[in-house]
C-alpha positions as semicolon CSV with decimal commas, in nm:
position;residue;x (nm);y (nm);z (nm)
1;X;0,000;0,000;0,000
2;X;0,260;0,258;0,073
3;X;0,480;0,105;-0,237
4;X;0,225;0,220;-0,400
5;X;0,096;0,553;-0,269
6;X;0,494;0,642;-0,321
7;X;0,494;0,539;-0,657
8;X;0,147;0,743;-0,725
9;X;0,339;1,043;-0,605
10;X;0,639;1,031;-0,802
11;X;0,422;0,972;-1,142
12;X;0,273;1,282;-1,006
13;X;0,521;1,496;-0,955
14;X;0,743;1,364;-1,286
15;X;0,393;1,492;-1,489
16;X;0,463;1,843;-1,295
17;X;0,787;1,813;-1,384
18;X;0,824;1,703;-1,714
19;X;0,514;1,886;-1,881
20;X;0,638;2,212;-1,886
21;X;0,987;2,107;-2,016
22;X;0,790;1,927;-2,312
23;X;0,609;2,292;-2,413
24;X;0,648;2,416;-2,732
25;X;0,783;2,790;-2,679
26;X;0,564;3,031;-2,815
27;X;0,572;3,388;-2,912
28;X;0,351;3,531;-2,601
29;X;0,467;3,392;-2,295
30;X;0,152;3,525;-2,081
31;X;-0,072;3,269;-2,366
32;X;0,134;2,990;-2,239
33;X;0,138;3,098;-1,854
34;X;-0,235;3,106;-1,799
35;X;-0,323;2,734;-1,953
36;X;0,004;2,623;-1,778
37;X;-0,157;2,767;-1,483
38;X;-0,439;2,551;-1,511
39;X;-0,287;2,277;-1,579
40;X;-0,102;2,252;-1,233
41;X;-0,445;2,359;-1,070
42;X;-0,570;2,077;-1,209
43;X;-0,300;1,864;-1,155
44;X;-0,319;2,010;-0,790
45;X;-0,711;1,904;-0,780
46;X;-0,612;1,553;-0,907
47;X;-0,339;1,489;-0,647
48;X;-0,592;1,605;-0,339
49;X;-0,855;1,387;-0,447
50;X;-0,628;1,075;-0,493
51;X;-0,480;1,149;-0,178
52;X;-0,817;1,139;-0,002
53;X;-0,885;0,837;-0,197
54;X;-0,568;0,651;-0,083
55;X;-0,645;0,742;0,248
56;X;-1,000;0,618;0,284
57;X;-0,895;0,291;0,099
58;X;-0,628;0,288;0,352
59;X;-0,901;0,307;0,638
60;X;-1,070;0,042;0,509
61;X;-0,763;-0,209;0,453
62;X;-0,633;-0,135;0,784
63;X;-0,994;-0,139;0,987
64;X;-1,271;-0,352;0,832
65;X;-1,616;-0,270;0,943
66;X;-1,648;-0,609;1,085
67;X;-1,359;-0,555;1,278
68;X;-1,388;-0,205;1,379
69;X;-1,399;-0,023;1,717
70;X;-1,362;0,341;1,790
71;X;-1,344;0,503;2,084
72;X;-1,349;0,874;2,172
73;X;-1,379;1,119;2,502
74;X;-1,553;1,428;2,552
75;X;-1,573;1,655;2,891
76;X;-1,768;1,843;3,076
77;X;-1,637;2,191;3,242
78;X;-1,405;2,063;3,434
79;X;-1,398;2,253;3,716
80;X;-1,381;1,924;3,987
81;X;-1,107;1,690;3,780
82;X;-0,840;1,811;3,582
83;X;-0,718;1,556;3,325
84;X;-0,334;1,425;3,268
85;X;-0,375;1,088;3,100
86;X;-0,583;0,837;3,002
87;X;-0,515;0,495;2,971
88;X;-0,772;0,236;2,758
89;X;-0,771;-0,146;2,768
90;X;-0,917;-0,392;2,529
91;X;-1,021;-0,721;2,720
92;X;-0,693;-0,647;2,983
93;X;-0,489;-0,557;2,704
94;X;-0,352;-0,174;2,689
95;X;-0,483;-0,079;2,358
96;X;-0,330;0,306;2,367
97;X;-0,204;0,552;2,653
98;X;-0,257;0,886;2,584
99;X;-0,054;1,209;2,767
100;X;-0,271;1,573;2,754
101;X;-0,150;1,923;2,740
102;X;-0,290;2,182;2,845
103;X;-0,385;2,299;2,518
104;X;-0,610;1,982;2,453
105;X;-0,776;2,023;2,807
106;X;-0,928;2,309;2,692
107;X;-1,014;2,223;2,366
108;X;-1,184;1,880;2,518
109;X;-1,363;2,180;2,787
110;X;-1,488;2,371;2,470
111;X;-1,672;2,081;2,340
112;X;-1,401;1,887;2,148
113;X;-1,410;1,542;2,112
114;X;-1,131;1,318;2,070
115;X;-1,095;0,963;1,896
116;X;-0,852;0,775;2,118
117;X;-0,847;0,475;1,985
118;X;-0,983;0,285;1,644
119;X;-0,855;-0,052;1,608
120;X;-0,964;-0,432;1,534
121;X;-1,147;-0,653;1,790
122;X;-1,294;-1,012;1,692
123;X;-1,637;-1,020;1,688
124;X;-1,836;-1,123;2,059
125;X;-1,846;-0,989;2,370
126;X;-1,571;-0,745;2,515
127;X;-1,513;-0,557;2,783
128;X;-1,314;-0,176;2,797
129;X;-1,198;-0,013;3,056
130;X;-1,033;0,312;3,070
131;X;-0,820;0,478;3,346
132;X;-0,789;0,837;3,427
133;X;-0,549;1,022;3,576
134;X;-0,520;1,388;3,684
135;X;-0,571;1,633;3,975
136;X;-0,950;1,606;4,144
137;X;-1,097;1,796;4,415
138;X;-0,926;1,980;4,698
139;X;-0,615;1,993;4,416
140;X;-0,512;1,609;4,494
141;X;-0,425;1,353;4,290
142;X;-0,687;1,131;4,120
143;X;-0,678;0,799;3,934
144;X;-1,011;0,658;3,851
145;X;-1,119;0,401;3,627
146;X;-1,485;0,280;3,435
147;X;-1,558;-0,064;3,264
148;X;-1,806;-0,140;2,980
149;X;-1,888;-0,421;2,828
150;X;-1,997;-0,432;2,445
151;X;-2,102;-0,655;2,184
152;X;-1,878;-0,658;1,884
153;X;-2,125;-0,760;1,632
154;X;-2,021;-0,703;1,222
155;X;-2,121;-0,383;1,213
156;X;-1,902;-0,086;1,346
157;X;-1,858;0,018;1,698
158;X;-1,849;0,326;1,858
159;X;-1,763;0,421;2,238
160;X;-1,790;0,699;2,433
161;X;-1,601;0,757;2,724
162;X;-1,746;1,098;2,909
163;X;-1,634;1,310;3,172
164;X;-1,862;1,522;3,355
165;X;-1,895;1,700;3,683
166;X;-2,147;1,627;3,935
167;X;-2,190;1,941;4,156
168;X;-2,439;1,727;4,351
169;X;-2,152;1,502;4,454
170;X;-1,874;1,759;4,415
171;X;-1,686;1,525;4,238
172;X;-1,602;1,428;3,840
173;X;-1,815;1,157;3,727
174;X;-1,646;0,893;3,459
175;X;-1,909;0,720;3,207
176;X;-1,865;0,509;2,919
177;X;-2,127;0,423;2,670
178;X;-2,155;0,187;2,374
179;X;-2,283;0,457;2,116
């Protein structure tokens, strides 16, 4: 696959190359600019939309439907738990480990949502648990942890791991649901 993507490039960027060269000269070179011009455009266009191509074809090599599980986070304000790291586990297995920033905090604060994970899993009956780490209430460390259990079934899945503030409880709440 990336044999090929590399070789798709280089065709592409010998065609940039060598077209010009192969020009006829001609008498007004401002004729010959503007349908050189949109040539490359066009050659540009070509190249973007192959390279989207390649990539979803890519997607679909690498993560078959049937096989397929994504899992993403989203917060709430944030104003009881404030996040370092998150770990996520497949079935016991450590499936990715993820460090934040500040930066990404506060993008996950202003409603961003991040895919943490997309990967294979057989098809049947799983369980994922994810671990979070950061500073909670009163400004002390905090390391909590939800499980959820989900049926892989040939179809796609989607996971959501949430976390939201409970000013009832003063404390963050962790939740994880099979979308």
């Amino acid at each position: 696959m990336k044999a090929t993507k590399q070789r798709l490039w280089g065709m592409l960027l010998a065609m940039c190359l060598v077209g010009p060269a192969q020009a006829e000269p001609q008498n007004s070179a401002e004729a010959e600019a503007k349908p050189l011009a949109a040539e490359v455009e066009d050659l540009k266009k070509a190249l973007i939309q192959l390279n989207r191509d390649l990539f979803i074809l890519e997607q679909d090599l690498l993560f078959p439907s049937s096989t397929q599980v994504a899992v993403y986070l989203s917060m709430d304000v944030g104003h009881f738990f404030n996040l370092d790291s998150v770990e996520v586990k497949v079935d016991g297995d450590t499936v990715t480990h993820y460090l934040y920033t500040q930066r990404q905090v506060d993008a996950l604060y202003r409603g961003g949502v991040q895919r943490l994970f997309v990967g294979n899993v057989n098809q049947g009956e799983h369980t994922l648990t994810a671990v979070f780490t950061g500073i909670g209430p009163e400004s002390r460390p905090y390391k909590r942890a939800v499980t959820v259990e989900f049926d892989k079934s040939a179809k796609p899945a989607a996971l959501e791991l949430s976390i939201v503030d409970s000013s009832a409880r003063q404390q963050p709440e962790f939740i994880a649901t099979v979308l």
